[in-house]
Amino acid sequence: MITFDQVRFAYQRQKTLFDNLNLHLSPGRIYGLLGKNGEGKSSLLRNIAGLLFPDQGEINVMGFKPSSRQAEFLQNVFYIPDEPYLPSSTVKKFSERFGQLYPNYDPSEFFEGITNLNVSSSERLDKMSYGQRKKVLIAFALACNTKVLLMDEPTNGLDIPSKIQFRKLVLSALNDEKIMVMATHQVRDLENIIDTVIILNENKVAIQTELETVAQYLSFDTVADIDDDSNSVLYSQPGPSGSKVVTRNVFGTETIIDLEQFFNAVVSSPTKMQHIFNQSPTGNDLNSYI
């Protein structure tokens, strides 16, 4: 379990990224962390990993205070940065040297992972492209079998076949004790694997909800024309085949979630979206989702 209690964080001489931030993440879930540039997605992950420290408030990760960086905490948290920095060695040597730091590391799982991602164990890390290094670190992180796995833009640098393999590897690694958090701009790459979405906006969590709840309360469609007098459209974006629209799902019709459009709707009208998710059609309180 990961909790943020009234957390405030700011870089020196820069704007406050989080102020009175509250967050609760449970095991057995894959969280998608979304937000505009500068909203603090990477900083939030680094605070969880104990690489940055809050100015105020408390962060608790599996009963540990991340800033204390205790050995047992470090053995059960893995953070993949957007820019992976790896040593000058072969993939095999990297596995042998750094796998020892993680008690649950499974080398056979690692080598199976890099094989699926089309990486050779004899390749040198310092000679690899950005995408190949990202593949190695993803496979290694999953093989470490930590209870918390944090990924910053995990699909950056991956080609389409590798993104498919990435999704398969991630889903196969999830269990009831693991928490995965993925910060991304590549929303569509994660649509089929995350089950809970967190959207940061204006120094706070604008929305935290399960995707099945999104499908229950919102509809996603493409229409030829939008009635100017209609109050049902929460967000619209024109396109070559019509306008993509997000509306309230008043009839209980099941539609395919467009995560990118959901994000845009929340960021453009956060108060309206919070009201929808706080008030169900039957009047039930949904505060547990926000």
Coordinates of C-alpha atoms in Angstrom, one line a residue:
M1 CA 0.0 0.0 0.0
I2 CA 1.2 3.5 -0.9
T3 CA -0.3 6.6 0.8
F4 CA 0.3 10.3 0.5
D5 CA -1.0 12.4 3.4
Q6 CA -1.2 16.2 2.9
V7 CA 2.0 16.1 0.9
R8 CA 3.6 19.3 -0.3
F9 CA 6.6 19.3 -2.7
A10 CA 8.4 22.0 -4.6
Y11 CA 11.8 22.4 -6.2
Q12 CA 13.9 25.2 -4.9
R13 CA 13.0 28.5 -6.5
Q14 CA 10.3 26.8 -8.6
K15 CA 6.6 26.6 -8.4
T16 CA 4.9 24.2 -6.0
L17 CA 4.2 20.9 -7.7
F18 CA 2.0 19.3 -5.0
D19 CA 0.1 21.0 -2.2
N20 CA -1.9 19.0 0.4
L21 CA -1.8 16.0 -2.0
N22 CA -3.6 12.9 -0.7
L23 CA -3.3 9.6 -2.5
H24 CA -4.0 5.9 -1.7
L25 CA -2.7 3.1 -4.0
S26 CA -3.6 -0.5 -3.3
P27 CA -1.8 -3.8 -4.3
G28 CA -3.0 -5.8 -7.2
R29 CA -3.5 -2.8 -9.5
I30 CA -1.8 -1.1 -12.4
Y31 CA -2.2 2.7 -12.2
G32 CA -1.9 5.0 -15.1
L33 CA -0.5 8.4 -14.0
L34 CA -1.5 11.2 -16.4
G35 CA -0.9 14.9 -16.4
K36 CA 0.2 17.8 -18.6
N37 CA 3.9 18.7 -18.8
G38 CA 5.1 20.1 -15.6
E39 CA 2.3 18.7 -13.4
G40 CA 4.8 16.5 -11.5
K41 CA 4.3 13.0 -12.7
S42 CA 8.0 12.1 -12.6
S43 CA 8.4 14.0 -9.3
L44 CA 5.6 12.0 -7.7
L45 CA 7.3 8.7 -8.8
R46 CA 10.6 9.9 -7.4
N47 CA 9.0 10.8 -4.1
I48 CA 7.6 7.3 -3.9
A49 CA 11.0 5.8 -4.7
G50 CA 12.7 7.9 -2.0
L51 CA 14.8 9.9 -4.6
L52 CA 13.0 13.1 -3.7
F53 CA 11.6 14.2 -0.3
P54 CA 8.4 16.0 0.5
D55 CA 8.6 19.5 2.1
Q56 CA 5.5 18.7 4.2
G57 CA 3.2 15.7 4.9
E58 CA 3.9 12.0 5.0
I59 CA 4.5 9.3 2.4
N60 CA 4.2 5.7 3.4
V61 CA 5.2 2.8 1.1
M62 CA 4.6 -0.7 2.4
G63 CA 5.0 0.6 6.0
F64 CA 8.3 2.4 5.1
K65 CA 9.2 6.1 4.9
P66 CA 10.8 6.3 1.5
S67 CA 13.2 9.1 2.5
S68 CA 14.8 6.8 5.1
R69 CA 15.9 4.5 2.2
Q70 CA 16.1 1.4 4.4
A71 CA 17.5 -1.8 2.8
E72 CA 14.2 -3.7 2.9
F73 CA 12.4 -0.8 1.2
L74 CA 15.0 -0.5 -1.5
Q75 CA 14.9 -4.2 -2.2
N76 CA 11.1 -4.0 -2.9
V77 CA 10.9 -0.8 -5.0
F78 CA 12.1 -0.5 -8.6
Y79 CA 12.0 2.8 -10.5
I80 CA 12.5 3.0 -14.3
P81 CA 13.3 6.6 -15.3
D82 CA 12.4 8.0 -18.7
E83 CA 16.1 8.3 -19.5
P84 CA 17.8 4.9 -18.6
Y85 CA 21.4 5.2 -17.5
L86 CA 23.1 1.7 -17.6
P87 CA 26.7 0.7 -17.0
S88 CA 29.3 -0.2 -19.6
S89 CA 28.8 -4.0 -19.6
T90 CA 27.1 -6.8 -21.4
V91 CA 23.4 -7.6 -20.7
K92 CA 24.5 -10.8 -19.1
K93 CA 27.0 -9.1 -16.8
F94 CA 24.4 -6.5 -15.8
S95 CA 22.1 -9.3 -14.7
E96 CA 24.8 -11.1 -12.7
R97 CA 26.0 -7.9 -11.0
F98 CA 22.8 -6.1 -10.2
G99 CA 20.4 -9.0 -9.7
Q100 CA 22.1 -9.7 -6.4
L101 CA 20.6 -6.5 -5.0
Y102 CA 17.1 -7.9 -5.2
P103 CA 16.2 -11.0 -3.2
N104 CA 13.4 -12.1 -5.5
Y105 CA 15.3 -11.6 -8.7
D106 CA 14.8 -14.3 -11.3
P107 CA 17.5 -14.4 -14.0
S108 CA 15.5 -16.9 -16.1
E109 CA 12.6 -14.5 -16.1
F110 CA 14.9 -11.7 -17.2
F111 CA 16.4 -13.6 -20.1
E112 CA 13.0 -14.7 -21.2
G113 CA 11.9 -11.1 -21.1
I114 CA 14.8 -9.7 -23.2
T115 CA 14.3 -12.5 -25.7
N116 CA 10.7 -11.5 -26.1
L117 CA 11.8 -8.0 -26.6
N118 CA 14.4 -9.0 -29.2
V119 CA 17.5 -8.2 -27.1
S120 CA 20.6 -10.4 -27.0
S121 CA 22.3 -11.2 -23.7
S122 CA 25.7 -10.6 -25.4
E123 CA 25.0 -7.0 -26.4
R124 CA 26.8 -4.2 -24.7
L125 CA 24.6 -1.7 -22.9
D126 CA 26.7 1.3 -23.8
K127 CA 26.4 0.5 -27.5
M128 CA 22.6 0.2 -27.4
S129 CA 20.0 2.6 -28.7
Y130 CA 17.7 4.4 -26.3
G131 CA 14.9 1.9 -27.1
Q132 CA 17.1 -1.2 -26.6
R133 CA 18.3 0.1 -23.2
K134 CA 14.7 0.8 -22.2
K135 CA 13.8 -2.8 -23.1
V136 CA 16.6 -4.2 -20.9
L137 CA 15.6 -2.1 -17.9
I138 CA 11.9 -3.1 -18.3
A139 CA 12.8 -6.8 -18.4
F140 CA 15.2 -6.5 -15.5
A141 CA 12.6 -4.5 -13.4
L142 CA 9.9 -7.1 -13.9
A143 CA 12.4 -10.0 -13.1
C144 CA 13.3 -8.3 -9.8
N145 CA 9.7 -9.1 -8.6
T146 CA 9.5 -6.1 -6.3
K147 CA 6.3 -5.2 -4.6
V148 CA 6.3 -1.7 -6.1
L149 CA 7.2 -1.0 -9.7
L150 CA 7.4 2.6 -10.9
M151 CA 7.7 3.4 -14.6
D152 CA 8.2 6.8 -16.2
E153 CA 7.2 6.9 -19.8
P154 CA 7.8 3.1 -20.2
T155 CA 6.9 2.9 -23.9
N156 CA 9.0 5.7 -25.1
G157 CA 11.5 4.4 -27.6
L158 CA 9.7 1.1 -28.2
D159 CA 8.5 0.1 -31.6
I160 CA 5.0 -1.3 -32.2
P161 CA 5.9 -5.1 -31.7
S162 CA 7.9 -4.2 -28.6
K163 CA 4.9 -2.3 -27.1
I164 CA 2.8 -5.4 -27.6
Q165 CA 5.3 -7.6 -25.8
F166 CA 5.6 -4.9 -23.1
R167 CA 1.9 -5.1 -22.4
K168 CA 2.1 -8.9 -22.2
L169 CA 5.0 -8.9 -19.9
V170 CA 3.5 -6.4 -17.5
L171 CA 0.2 -8.2 -17.3
S172 CA 1.9 -11.5 -16.7
A173 CA 3.9 -10.0 -13.8
L174 CA 1.0 -8.5 -11.9
N175 CA -0.1 -10.2 -8.7
D176 CA -2.1 -9.4 -5.6
E177 CA 0.9 -8.0 -3.8
K178 CA 2.3 -5.8 -6.5
I179 CA 1.6 -2.1 -7.2
M180 CA 2.5 -0.8 -10.6
V181 CA 2.4 2.9 -11.4
M182 CA 3.1 4.1 -15.0
A183 CA 3.5 7.8 -15.8
T184 CA 3.0 8.5 -19.4
H185 CA 2.1 10.9 -22.3
Q186 CA 1.6 7.9 -24.5
V187 CA -2.0 7.3 -23.2
R188 CA -3.0 4.9 -25.9
D189 CA -0.1 2.5 -25.2
L190 CA -1.5 1.8 -21.7
E191 CA -5.3 1.7 -22.4
N192 CA -5.4 -2.1 -22.4
I193 CA -3.4 -2.7 -19.3
I194 CA -4.2 -0.1 -16.6
D195 CA -7.2 -0.6 -14.4
T196 CA -7.1 2.7 -12.5
V197 CA -6.3 6.2 -13.8
I198 CA -4.9 9.1 -11.8
I199 CA -5.0 12.5 -13.4
L200 CA -2.9 15.3 -12.0
N201 CA -4.0 18.9 -12.6
E202 CA -3.2 22.2 -10.9
N203 CA -1.1 20.7 -8.1
K204 CA -3.6 18.1 -7.0
V205 CA -5.2 14.8 -8.0
A206 CA -8.1 15.9 -10.2
I207 CA -9.5 12.4 -10.6
Q208 CA -8.6 8.9 -9.4
T209 CA -10.9 6.3 -10.6
E210 CA -11.2 2.7 -12.0
L211 CA -11.7 2.5 -15.7
E212 CA -14.9 0.4 -15.2
T213 CA -16.3 3.4 -13.3
V214 CA -15.4 5.7 -16.2
A215 CA -17.3 3.3 -18.6
Q216 CA -20.3 3.4 -16.2
Y217 CA -20.6 7.2 -16.0
L218 CA -19.3 8.4 -19.4
S219 CA -19.9 7.6 -23.0
F220 CA -17.4 8.0 -25.8
D221 CA -18.5 8.5 -29.4
T222 CA -17.8 10.2 -32.8
V223 CA -20.6 12.3 -34.2
A224 CA -21.1 14.2 -37.4
D225 CA -22.6 17.4 -35.8
I226 CA -22.8 18.8 -32.3
D227 CA -26.0 20.6 -31.3
D228 CA -24.9 24.1 -30.1
D229 CA -27.7 24.1 -27.5
S230 CA -26.8 20.6 -26.1
N231 CA -25.5 20.5 -22.5
S232 CA -24.8 16.8 -22.7
V233 CA -21.4 17.2 -24.3
L234 CA -18.6 17.4 -21.7
Y235 CA -15.8 17.5 -24.2
S236 CA -15.4 17.5 -28.0
Q237 CA -12.5 17.4 -30.4
P238 CA -13.0 17.8 -34.2
G239 CA -11.5 15.3 -36.5
P240 CA -11.6 14.2 -40.2
S241 CA -14.5 11.8 -39.7
G242 CA -16.5 13.9 -37.2
S243 CA -16.1 15.2 -33.7
K244 CA -15.0 12.9 -30.9
V245 CA -17.3 13.6 -27.9
V246 CA -17.4 12.7 -24.2
T247 CA -20.9 12.7 -22.7
R248 CA -22.6 11.6 -19.5
N249 CA -23.8 8.0 -19.8
V250 CA -27.3 8.6 -18.7
F251 CA -28.7 5.5 -20.5
G252 CA -26.2 3.0 -19.3
T253 CA -24.9 2.3 -22.8
E254 CA -21.5 0.6 -22.9
T255 CA -18.9 2.3 -25.1
I256 CA -15.2 1.8 -25.6
I257 CA -13.2 4.2 -23.3
D258 CA -11.0 6.7 -25.1
L259 CA -8.5 7.4 -22.4
E260 CA -7.0 10.4 -24.2
Q261 CA -10.4 12.1 -24.5
F262 CA -11.2 11.3 -20.9
F263 CA -8.0 13.0 -19.9
N264 CA -8.8 16.0 -22.0
A265 CA -12.3 16.2 -20.5
V266 CA -11.0 16.2 -17.0
V267 CA -8.3 18.8 -17.6
S268 CA -10.6 21.1 -19.5
S269 CA -13.5 20.9 -17.0
P270 CA -12.2 19.5 -13.7
T271 CA -15.0 20.8 -11.5
K272 CA -17.7 19.4 -13.8
M273 CA -16.0 16.0 -14.0
Q274 CA -15.6 15.8 -10.3
H275 CA -19.3 16.6 -9.8
I276 CA -20.2 13.7 -12.2
F277 CA -18.0 11.2 -10.4
N278 CA -19.2 12.4 -7.0
Q279 CA -22.9 12.1 -7.9
S280 CA -24.1 8.9 -9.5
P281 CA -27.4 8.9 -11.4
T282 CA -29.1 7.3 -8.4
G283 CA -27.5 9.7 -6.0
N284 CA -24.9 7.3 -4.5
D285 CA -21.7 8.9 -3.2
L286 CA -18.6 8.1 -5.2
N287 CA -16.1 9.9 -3.1
S288 CA -14.1 6.6 -2.7
Y289 CA -13.2 7.0 -6.4
I290 CA -12.0 10.6 -6.2

